[in-house]
Amino acid sequence: MAGKATGPLAGIRILDLTSVVNGAYGTQILADQGADVIKLEDPGSGRGDGGDIMRWAGHVPDGAPRGFGPIFVTINRNKRSLLLDLAKPGAKRALVRLIKSCDVFVASIRYKGLERLGLAYEDVAAIRPDIVYVHAAGYGSDGPYAGEPAYDDLIQSASGLADVLPRTDGNPTPRILPTLVADKVSGLFLAQSVTAALLHRARTGEGQFVEVPMLECVTSFLLVEHLFGHTFEPPTGQWGYTRVVNPNRRPFPTKDGYIGLLPYTDKQWDQFFEVAGMADTIATDPRFSDYFTRSKHINELYALVGEAAATKTTQEWLDLLKPLSIPVVKTNRLDDLPDDPHLVAVDFFQTFDHPDLGCYRQMRPPVRFSKTPSNIRRHPPGLGQHTAEILAEVGGDEDA
């Protein structure tokens, strides 16, 4: 493990009161970029169930201690774990000293809970006036859902995301996408908001309260393309971008697998159908004569692409289309990813030897900084692993 932070946020200290995926994913991005992220965890019931609930989800390797669930390991590297029972006066005194040393306070606890803990924005700003205080909320505080519980499934339902598949395949049943997209998108908004607020502080000396509500973040993300015809008043068309909500927009089966394929320009479409042996058919079909008419008949166009794709192997298509710069890629299954030539070349999957877990896999930070590269320098922490170290840095308290 690298011992020193090299990323652009080196020297920034973040007190992290997040858990599960949304907040923890966002703060790991900041930790990868160099921030000293101190993950504040509680002892729970004392029966080995304390701290972030993701510690206990999933199976650990045989012989490894509990508390290192696979999702926890994936989104909590480069952090230090501080275990405090805030019911104890000594812990509260230690927390005040710690807040004084922090640039950023991030929490995903419901705001009323933060108020009960004496950790509302006004309380924290009284200790550190220029603090960047970020609340990862479920819903914006000025709406009727404010303060209600929010999880990925609920936000996918409330944001309209569960209505996307029905618009694609004709099955009217709303469905949850099988990835924690609401949590992860909100985590991305959170990370960007922290850096924006730090830039403001650097320019003005001012801290501020930042609210990152999941419903608003995910709805904004979804409607970039799916507001579509309802961008205008009165509407000029449907909800849902026609090219995207169409049943033939999918990986296309080849003779021996699947490919992702998307000719885009007039030239690329002409070249694709020439290679596919369908040039004469397409050239005489007015539905596909230009971008506008192709867009109106995109479902039929993709159906023709599917017919053509089935005539060759995946590798044959790659060999034919890549030299023409027609966008094409082999469709990977999840278990293909570690052997994907590009991901291998960029060293995307990296393995580390954890003192308790043994060998484990991580994905390298995807964003490249030429002057201040992100690095992986700390294993995901054990519960309370760094408590003594952190308390010593801010002035220890034996009662904490």
C-alpha atoms as one frame of an Amber mdcrd trajectory, in Angstrom:
protein
   0.000   0.000   0.000   1.159   3.538  -0.788   1.741   5.456   2.419   1.052
   9.011   1.274  -1.953  10.620  -0.385  -1.052  11.976  -3.821  -4.465  13.098
  -5.067  -5.715  16.679  -5.497  -7.552  16.613  -2.143  -4.464  15.696  -0.090
  -4.521  17.792   3.080  -8.341  17.956   3.241  -9.870  16.187   6.238 -13.444
  14.865   6.055 -15.537  13.610   8.943 -17.761  10.938   7.410 -21.043   9.993
   9.100 -22.372   8.078   6.110 -23.161   4.415   5.666 -24.601   1.892   3.224
 -23.821   2.893  -0.409 -24.907   6.444  -1.273 -22.749   8.429   1.127 -19.966
   5.879   1.475 -19.461   5.664  -2.300 -19.253   9.449  -2.511 -16.735   9.747
   0.311 -14.574   6.973  -1.142 -14.247   9.003  -4.345 -12.968  11.888  -2.204
 -10.668   9.552  -0.264  -9.215   8.157  -3.498  -8.519  11.749  -4.524  -6.408
  12.243  -1.413  -8.738  13.380   1.352  -8.236  12.024   4.874 -11.696  10.522
   5.378 -12.477   9.592   8.978 -15.434   7.231   9.095 -17.252   7.753  12.393
 -18.983   4.525  13.470 -20.962   3.560  16.530 -20.616   0.416  18.648 -24.193
  -0.726  18.027 -25.659  -3.157  20.514 -22.257  -4.451  21.540 -23.022  -7.871
  20.005 -20.700  -7.487  17.021 -23.159  -5.602  14.825 -21.881  -2.037  15.151
 -20.771   0.425  12.514 -21.839   0.638   8.903 -24.489  -1.995   8.145 -22.653
  -2.887   4.928 -19.980  -4.469   7.114 -22.383  -7.334   7.772 -23.881  -7.860
   4.286 -22.534 -10.808   2.281 -19.967 -13.488   3.012 -16.335 -13.023   3.990
 -13.571 -15.520   3.106 -13.266 -18.589   5.321 -11.341 -17.754   8.456 -11.637
 -13.985   8.003 -13.251 -11.859  10.716 -16.787 -10.593  10.220 -17.302  -6.931
   9.490 -15.699  -6.914   6.052 -18.681  -7.612   3.793 -17.886  -7.440   0.055
 -19.770  -4.199  -0.650 -18.196  -2.556   2.391 -14.756  -3.539   1.090 -15.580
  -2.114  -2.340 -16.559   1.391  -1.141 -14.577   2.042   2.044 -10.910   1.880
   1.103  -8.620   4.811   1.914 -10.682   5.613   5.031  -9.923   5.442   8.734
 -12.516   4.063  11.158 -13.211   5.879  14.414 -15.453   4.115  16.923 -17.247
   6.459  19.331 -20.249   6.000  21.593 -21.725   9.495  21.466 -23.749   8.767
  24.606 -20.498   9.159  26.545 -19.380  12.674  27.515 -15.770  11.861  26.663
 -16.774  10.870  23.145 -18.590  14.149  22.629 -15.563  16.100  23.817 -13.345
  14.156  21.435 -15.798  14.762  18.605 -15.700  18.518  19.164 -11.900  18.485
  18.922 -12.099  16.365  15.804 -14.606  18.692  14.114 -12.250  21.603  14.734
  -9.642  19.770  12.650 -11.986  18.932   9.755 -12.675  20.796   6.534 -15.801
  18.845   5.627 -18.606  17.175   7.577 -20.670  14.652   5.576 -23.671  12.790
   6.978 -26.419  10.568   5.607 -28.288  10.309   8.920 -31.766  11.831   8.746
 -31.534  15.473   9.738 -33.762  15.167  12.792 -31.376  12.483  14.041 -28.453
  14.851  13.552 -30.332  17.512  15.506 -30.880  15.068  18.380 -27.161  14.291
  18.390 -26.329  17.991  18.538 -24.826  17.748  15.046 -27.107  20.007  12.999
 -25.364  22.492  10.728 -25.627  25.297  13.302 -24.046  23.075  15.978 -21.126
  22.020  13.786 -20.581  25.516  12.356 -20.398  26.866  15.894 -17.358  24.614
  16.396 -15.789  25.169  12.941 -17.330  28.263  11.268 -15.890  27.588   7.803
 -16.994  23.948   7.726 -18.396  22.534   4.489 -21.392  20.634   5.855 -22.967
  18.179   3.419 -26.192  16.343   4.152 -27.013  13.336   1.963 -30.781  13.458
   2.251 -33.464  11.273   0.736 -35.656  14.209  -0.225 -35.159  17.969  -0.274
 -35.958  19.680   3.027 -38.527  22.058   1.503 -40.827  19.324   0.130 -43.542
  17.163   1.707 -41.346  14.021   1.671 -38.605  15.691   3.741 -37.285  13.469
   6.498 -38.863  10.281   5.184 -36.667   7.179   4.855 -35.063   6.737   1.459
 -33.345   3.707  -0.029 -32.331   2.870  -3.581 -35.512   0.893  -4.299 -37.710
   3.722  -3.039 -35.899   6.393  -5.032 -35.971   4.319  -8.205 -39.732   4.062
  -7.685 -40.307   7.736  -6.869 -38.023   9.173  -9.563 -39.652   7.474 -12.544
 -36.687   5.171 -13.056 -38.901   2.120 -12.495 -41.019   3.271 -15.447 -38.199
   3.068 -18.011 -38.272  -0.673 -18.726 -42.063  -0.674 -19.245 -41.620   1.976
 -21.938 -39.031  -0.251 -23.590 -40.564  -3.713 -23.658 -44.296  -3.153 -23.377
 -44.657  -4.933 -20.035 -46.575  -2.308 -17.992 -45.231  -3.499 -14.630 -42.797
  -0.968 -13.110 -39.448  -2.600 -12.386 -36.345  -1.740 -10.388 -33.103  -1.728
 -12.368 -30.782  -4.433 -10.971 -28.058  -2.049  -9.842 -27.968   0.495  -7.022
 -28.137   3.325  -9.528 -29.968   5.772  -7.239 -27.412   5.341  -4.451 -24.437
   5.616  -6.773 -25.708   8.565  -8.801 -26.443  10.424  -5.561 -22.939   9.567
  -4.339 -21.477  11.132  -7.470 -23.496  14.310  -6.902 -22.278  14.328  -3.300
 -18.602  14.077  -4.224 -18.881  16.857  -6.801 -20.769  19.064  -4.336 -18.027
  18.713  -1.735 -15.326  19.832  -4.133 -17.466  22.742  -5.414 -18.092  23.959
  -1.861 -14.384  23.629  -1.045 -13.589  25.788  -4.079 -16.025  28.428  -2.840
 -14.383  28.330   0.588 -10.937  28.686  -0.950 -12.121  31.796  -2.801 -14.122
  33.432   0.009 -13.253  31.755   3.314 -16.919  30.789   3.748 -18.231  27.408
   4.694 -21.815  26.472   3.945 -24.621  23.948   4.271 -25.039  21.682   1.217
 -28.037  19.414   0.769 -27.792  16.488  -1.674 -31.295  14.969  -1.953 -31.508
  11.578  -3.667 -34.908  12.042  -5.315 -33.972  15.332  -6.947 -30.535  14.055
  -8.010 -31.853  10.871  -9.604 -34.848  12.532 -11.266 -32.531  15.154 -12.760
 -30.192  12.409 -13.975 -33.051  10.416 -15.532 -34.777  13.295 -17.294 -31.711
  14.558 -19.147 -32.975  12.525 -22.100 -36.375  11.275 -20.953 -38.048  14.656
 -20.453 -37.744  14.718 -24.268 -40.940  16.056 -25.887 -42.106  17.455 -22.543
 -39.153  19.829 -22.482 -41.492  22.274 -24.193 -44.868  23.768 -23.276 -47.050
  22.598 -24.881 -45.232  19.251 -25.349 -43.891  18.454 -28.818 -43.765  14.710
 -28.262 -43.670  11.852 -25.771 -41.958  11.267 -22.464 -38.870   9.130 -23.105
 -36.168   9.552 -25.730 -37.361   7.467 -28.697 -33.930   6.091 -29.589 -33.425
   4.822 -26.064 -36.860   3.458 -25.110 -37.087   0.972 -27.928 -37.047  -2.798
 -27.599 -34.371  -3.277 -30.256 -31.825  -1.073 -28.487 -29.828  -3.897 -26.962
 -26.737  -5.995 -27.486 -27.220  -7.794 -30.804 -26.735 -11.577 -31.009 -24.009
 -12.756 -33.351 -23.229 -16.302 -34.420 -21.282 -16.928 -31.221 -22.098 -14.172
 -28.731 -23.272 -10.569 -28.599 -21.999  -7.172 -29.700 -22.769  -3.615 -28.779
 -23.143  -1.771 -32.080 -24.110   1.809 -32.886 -23.470   3.349 -36.288 -24.268
   7.035 -35.810 -23.460   9.261 -38.778 -24.854   8.947 -42.305 -21.478   7.670
 -43.471 -21.304   5.026 -40.736 -24.789   3.733 -41.511 -23.953   3.501 -45.218
 -20.698   1.662 -44.455 -22.346  -0.719 -42.008 -25.077  -1.805 -44.398 -22.543
  -2.129 -47.220 -20.448  -4.480 -45.079 -23.637  -6.305 -44.073 -24.603  -6.781
 -47.721 -27.780  -4.725 -47.344 -26.693  -1.494 -49.040 -29.143  -1.729 -51.935
 -32.091  -2.325 -49.640 -31.281   0.614 -47.367 -30.417   2.998 -50.193 -33.914
   2.714 -51.619 -35.790   2.885 -48.302 -36.939   6.462 -47.547 -37.318   5.620
 -43.834 -33.536   5.617 -43.421 -32.403   8.370 -45.787 -31.146  10.837 -43.155
 -30.801  11.388 -39.404 -34.318  12.793 -38.968 -36.098   9.969 -40.777 -33.885
   7.331 -39.131 -34.859   8.746 -35.737 -38.551   8.430 -36.582 -38.071   4.789
 -37.594 -35.345   3.818 -35.144 -37.135   0.673 -33.976 -37.276  -0.720 -37.514
 -33.672   0.326 -38.131 -32.388  -1.482 -35.044 -34.364  -4.560 -36.073 -32.431
  -4.600 -39.375 -29.152  -4.221 -37.474 -30.148  -7.250 -35.406 -30.793  -9.295
 -38.548 -27.412  -8.334 -39.954 -25.512  -8.976 -36.697 -26.648 -12.600 -36.613
 -24.863 -13.361 -39.896 -21.289 -13.162 -38.528 -19.286 -13.994 -35.424 -18.434
 -11.352 -32.863 -14.773 -11.297 -33.899 -15.687 -11.004 -37.583 -17.735  -7.904
 -36.820 -14.944  -6.393 -34.720 -12.443  -6.998 -37.530 -14.758  -5.457 -40.138
 -16.099  -2.449 -38.256 -13.212  -1.196 -36.096 -11.072  -0.186 -39.145 -14.057
   1.891 -40.333 -14.350   3.593 -36.915 -17.915   2.336 -36.600 -18.699   2.114
 -32.857 -18.670  -1.570 -31.914 -17.637  -3.611 -28.884 -17.889  -7.171 -27.644
 -20.663  -7.542 -25.077 -19.129  -8.698 -21.799 -20.777 -10.818 -19.158 -19.833
  -9.835 -15.605 -17.368 -12.708 -15.363 -15.699 -11.592 -18.629 -14.639  -8.249
 -17.167 -11.365  -9.278 -15.442 -10.095 -10.573 -18.805 -11.277  -7.695 -20.981
  -8.183  -6.580 -22.953  -8.737  -2.888 -22.293  -9.353  -3.301 -18.562  -6.292
  -5.537 -18.333  -4.149  -2.979 -20.170  -5.161  -0.119 -17.862  -4.679  -2.324
 -14.772  -8.289  -1.678 -13.770  -8.616  -4.630 -11.404  -5.946  -4.565  -8.722
  -5.375  -7.073  -5.952  -4.164  -6.379  -2.437  -3.220  -8.497   0.546  -5.277
  -7.547   3.597  -3.858  -8.627   6.975  -7.218 -10.096   8.002  -8.993 -10.886
   4.720  -6.119 -12.125   2.615  -6.197 -11.358  -1.098  -8.991  -9.089  -2.297
  -9.811  -7.189  -5.489 -10.413  -3.491  -6.040 -11.182  -1.325  -9.067  -8.620
   1.406  -9.594  -9.886   5.000  -9.334 -11.172   5.622 -12.865 -10.390   9.359
 -13.185  -6.809  10.251 -14.135  -5.090  13.368 -12.754  -1.802  14.049 -14.555
  -0.276  16.140 -11.743  -2.025  14.762  -8.659  -2.874  11.094  -9.271  -5.348
   9.300  -7.061  -3.962   6.305  -5.211  -5.061   3.370  -3.080  -3.115   3.630
   0.152  -5.288   2.126   2.887  -7.195  -1.128   3.169 -10.899  -0.907   4.068
 -10.733  -0.403   7.843 -11.780  -2.728  10.596 -14.440  -1.349  12.930 -12.731
   1.237  15.125  -9.296   0.299  13.792  -7.954   3.853  13.907  -9.716   5.132
  17.036  -6.610   5.507  19.203  -4.601   6.987  16.327  -7.214   9.632  15.493
  -7.905  10.564  19.118  -4.188  11.008  19.691  -4.070  13.417  16.747  -6.782
  15.651  18.238  -5.956  15.177  21.916  -7.035  11.845  23.359  -9.805  11.282
  25.878  -9.696   8.139  27.908 -13.472   8.184  28.329 -14.195   8.269  24.584
